[in-house]
GROMACS .gro file of C-alpha atoms in nm:
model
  156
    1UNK     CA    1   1.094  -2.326  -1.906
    2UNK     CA    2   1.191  -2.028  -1.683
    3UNK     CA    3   1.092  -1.760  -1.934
    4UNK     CA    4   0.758  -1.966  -2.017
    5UNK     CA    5   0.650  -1.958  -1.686
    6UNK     CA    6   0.728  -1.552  -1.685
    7UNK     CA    7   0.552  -1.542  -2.015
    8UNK     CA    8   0.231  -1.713  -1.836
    9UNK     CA    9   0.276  -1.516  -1.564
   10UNK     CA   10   0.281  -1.136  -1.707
   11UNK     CA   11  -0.015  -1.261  -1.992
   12UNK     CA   12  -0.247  -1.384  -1.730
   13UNK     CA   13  -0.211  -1.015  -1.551
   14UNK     CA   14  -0.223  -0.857  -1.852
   15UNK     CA   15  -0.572  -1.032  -2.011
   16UNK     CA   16  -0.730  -1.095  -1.678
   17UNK     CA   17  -0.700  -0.677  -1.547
   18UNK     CA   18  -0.691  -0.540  -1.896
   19UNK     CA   19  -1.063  -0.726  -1.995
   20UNK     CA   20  -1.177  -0.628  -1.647
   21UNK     CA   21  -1.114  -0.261  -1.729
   22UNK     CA   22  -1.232  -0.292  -2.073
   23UNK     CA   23  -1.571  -0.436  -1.956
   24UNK     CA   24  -1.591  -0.222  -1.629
   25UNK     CA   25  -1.521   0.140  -1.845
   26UNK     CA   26  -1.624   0.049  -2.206
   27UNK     CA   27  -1.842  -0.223  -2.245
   28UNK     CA   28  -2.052  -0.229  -1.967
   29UNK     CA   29  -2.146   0.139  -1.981
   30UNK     CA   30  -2.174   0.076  -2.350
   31UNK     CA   31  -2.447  -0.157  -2.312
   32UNK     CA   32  -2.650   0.020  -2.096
   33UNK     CA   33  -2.630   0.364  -2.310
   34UNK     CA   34  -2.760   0.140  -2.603
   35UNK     CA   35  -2.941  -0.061  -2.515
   36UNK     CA   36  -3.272  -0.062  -2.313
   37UNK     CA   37  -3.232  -0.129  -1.945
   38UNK     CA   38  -3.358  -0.457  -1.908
   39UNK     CA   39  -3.192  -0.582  -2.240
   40UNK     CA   40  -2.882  -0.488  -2.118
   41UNK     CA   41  -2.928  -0.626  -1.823
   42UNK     CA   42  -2.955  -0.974  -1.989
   43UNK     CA   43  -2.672  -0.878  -2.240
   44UNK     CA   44  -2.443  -0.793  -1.963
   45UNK     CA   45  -2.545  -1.115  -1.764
   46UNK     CA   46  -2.463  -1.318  -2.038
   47UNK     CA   47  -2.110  -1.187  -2.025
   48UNK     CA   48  -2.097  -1.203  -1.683
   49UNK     CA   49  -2.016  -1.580  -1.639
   50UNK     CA   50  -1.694  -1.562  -1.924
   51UNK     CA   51  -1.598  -1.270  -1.732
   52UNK     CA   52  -1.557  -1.452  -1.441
   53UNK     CA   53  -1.404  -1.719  -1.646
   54UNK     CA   54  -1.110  -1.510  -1.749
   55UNK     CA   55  -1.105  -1.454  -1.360
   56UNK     CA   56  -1.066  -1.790  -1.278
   57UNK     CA   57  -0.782  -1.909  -1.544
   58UNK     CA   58  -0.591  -1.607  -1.532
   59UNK     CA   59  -0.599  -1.601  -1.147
   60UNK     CA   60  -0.469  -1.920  -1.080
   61UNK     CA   61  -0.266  -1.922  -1.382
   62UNK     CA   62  -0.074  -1.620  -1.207
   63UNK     CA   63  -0.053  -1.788  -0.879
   64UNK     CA   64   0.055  -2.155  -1.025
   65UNK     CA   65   0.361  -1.939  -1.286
   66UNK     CA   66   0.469  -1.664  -0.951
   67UNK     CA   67   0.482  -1.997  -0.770
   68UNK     CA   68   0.694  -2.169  -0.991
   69UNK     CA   69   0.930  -1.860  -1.095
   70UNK     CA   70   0.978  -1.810  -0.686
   71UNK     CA   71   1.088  -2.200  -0.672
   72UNK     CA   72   1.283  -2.225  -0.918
   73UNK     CA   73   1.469  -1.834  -0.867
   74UNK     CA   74   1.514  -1.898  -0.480
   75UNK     CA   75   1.283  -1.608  -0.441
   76UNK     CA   76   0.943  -1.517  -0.301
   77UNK     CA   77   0.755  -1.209  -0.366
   78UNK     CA   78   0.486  -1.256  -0.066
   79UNK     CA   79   0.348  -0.923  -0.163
   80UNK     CA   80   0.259  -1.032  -0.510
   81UNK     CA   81   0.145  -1.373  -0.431
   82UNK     CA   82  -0.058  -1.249  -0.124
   83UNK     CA   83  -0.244  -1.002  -0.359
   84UNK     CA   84  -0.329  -1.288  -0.648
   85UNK     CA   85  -0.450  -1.518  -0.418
   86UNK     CA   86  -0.678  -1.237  -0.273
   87UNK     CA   87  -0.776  -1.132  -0.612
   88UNK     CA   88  -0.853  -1.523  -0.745
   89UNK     CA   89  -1.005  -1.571  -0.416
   90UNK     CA   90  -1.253  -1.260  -0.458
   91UNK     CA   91  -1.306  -1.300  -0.802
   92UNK     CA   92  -1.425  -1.696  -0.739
   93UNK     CA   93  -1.671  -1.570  -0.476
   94UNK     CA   94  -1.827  -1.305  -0.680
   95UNK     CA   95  -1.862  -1.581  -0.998
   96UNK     CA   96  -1.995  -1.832  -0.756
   97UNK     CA   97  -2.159  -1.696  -0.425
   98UNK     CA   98  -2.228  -1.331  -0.571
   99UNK     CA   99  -2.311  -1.352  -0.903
  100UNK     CA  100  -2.522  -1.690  -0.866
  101UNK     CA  101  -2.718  -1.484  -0.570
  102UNK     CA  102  -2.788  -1.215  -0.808
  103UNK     CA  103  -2.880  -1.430  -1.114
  104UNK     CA  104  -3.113  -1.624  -0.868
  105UNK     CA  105  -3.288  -1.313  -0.793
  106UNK     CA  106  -3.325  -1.161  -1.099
  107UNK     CA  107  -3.510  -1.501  -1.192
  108UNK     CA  108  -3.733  -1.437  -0.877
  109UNK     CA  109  -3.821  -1.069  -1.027
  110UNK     CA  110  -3.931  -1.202  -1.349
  111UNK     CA  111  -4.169  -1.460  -1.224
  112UNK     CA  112  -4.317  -1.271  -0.965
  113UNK     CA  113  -4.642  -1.113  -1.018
  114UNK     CA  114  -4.713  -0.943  -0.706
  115UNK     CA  115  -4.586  -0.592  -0.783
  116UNK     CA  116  -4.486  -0.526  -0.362
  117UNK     CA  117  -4.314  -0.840  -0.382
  118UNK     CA  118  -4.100  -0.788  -0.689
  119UNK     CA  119  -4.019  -0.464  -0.585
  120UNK     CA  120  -3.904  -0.645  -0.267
  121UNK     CA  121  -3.704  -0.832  -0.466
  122UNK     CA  122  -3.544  -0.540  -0.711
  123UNK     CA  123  -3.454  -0.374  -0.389
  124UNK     CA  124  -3.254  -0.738  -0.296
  125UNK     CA  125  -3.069  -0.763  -0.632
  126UNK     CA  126  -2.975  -0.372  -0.605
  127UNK     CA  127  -2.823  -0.481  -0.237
  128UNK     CA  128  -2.656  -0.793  -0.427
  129UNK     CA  129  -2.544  -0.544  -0.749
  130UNK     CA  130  -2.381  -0.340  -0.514
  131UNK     CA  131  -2.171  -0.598  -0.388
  132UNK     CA  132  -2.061  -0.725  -0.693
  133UNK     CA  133  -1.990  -0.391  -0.810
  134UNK     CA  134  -1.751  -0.323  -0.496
  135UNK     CA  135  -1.575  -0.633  -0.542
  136UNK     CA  136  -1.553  -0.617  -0.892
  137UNK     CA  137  -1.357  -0.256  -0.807
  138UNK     CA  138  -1.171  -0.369  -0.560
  139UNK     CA  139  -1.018  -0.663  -0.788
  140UNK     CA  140  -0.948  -0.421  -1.017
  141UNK     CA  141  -0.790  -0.187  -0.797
  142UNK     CA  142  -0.614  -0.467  -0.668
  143UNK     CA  143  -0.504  -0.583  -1.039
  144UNK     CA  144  -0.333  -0.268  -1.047
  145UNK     CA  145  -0.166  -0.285  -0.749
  146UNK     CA  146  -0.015  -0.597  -0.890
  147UNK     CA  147   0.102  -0.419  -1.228
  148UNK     CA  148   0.293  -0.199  -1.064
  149UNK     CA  149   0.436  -0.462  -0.783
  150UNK     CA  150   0.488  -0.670  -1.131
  151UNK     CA  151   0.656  -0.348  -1.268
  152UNK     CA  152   0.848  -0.274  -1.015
  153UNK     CA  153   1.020  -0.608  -1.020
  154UNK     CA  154   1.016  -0.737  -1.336
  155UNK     CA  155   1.327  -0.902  -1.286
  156UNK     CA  156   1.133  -1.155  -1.020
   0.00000   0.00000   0.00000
């Protein structure tokens, strides 16, 4: 059960920061070059909530199997549990708060018809991208951090 829980443990880092880097460097950029801006907008904001998915389940998947490890091993690697529970913590706001703020707007730019207004409203959703962006990054970032912390002691 012991080496299950590892196996849980180093899959849900591995899929959640490796699809986060894929979509962040590849696909998203991808999409854009392709495809014409406002199409990929809509193709990228269909990913969007599945990315945050993979977020959610690998996040607390890491926390519940780094939780039971530490129980079960006598030992607790704060570090690594402080960092997923920022990560699943920043990665449920941008799904929920974030990314349902931006969605809301973008809806808000397509029905307007005053052209001041909706530009009133791009200007919002550029504020909210930029968010997103920066916390999408700094999970990231973070996911790396925890690689190497996971690295470092991969014997727990």
């Amino acid at each position: 059960m012991l080496t299950f829980m590892k196996f849980i443990h180093l899959s849900s880092i591995v899929v959640w920061v490796g699809s986060m880097a894929f979509f962040s460097f590849v696909a998203a950029p991808s999409i854009f070059k392709v495809l014409p801006r406002e199409t990929a907008g809509d193709v990228v904001g269909d990913i969007f909530p599945k990315y945050w998915l993979i977020g959610y389940v690998c996040g607390s998947l890491a926390l519940v199997s780094i939780i039971a490890v530490a129980v079960s091993e006598g030992v607790f690697p704060l570090l690594r549990m402080l960092v997923i529970c920022a990560m699943t913590g920043a990665v449920f706001y941008t799904g929920l708060v974030v990314g349902e703020e931006a969605r809301a707007i973008k809806a808000q730019v397509r029905a307007e018809r005053d052209e001041q207004a909706r530009q009133a409203l791009r200007e919002r959703f550029r504020e909210v991208h930029a968010r997103s962006s920066t916390l999408n990054l700094s999970i990231l970032a973070a996911g790396f951090v925890l690689v190497l912390l996971t690295a470092v002691n991969i014997g727990f």
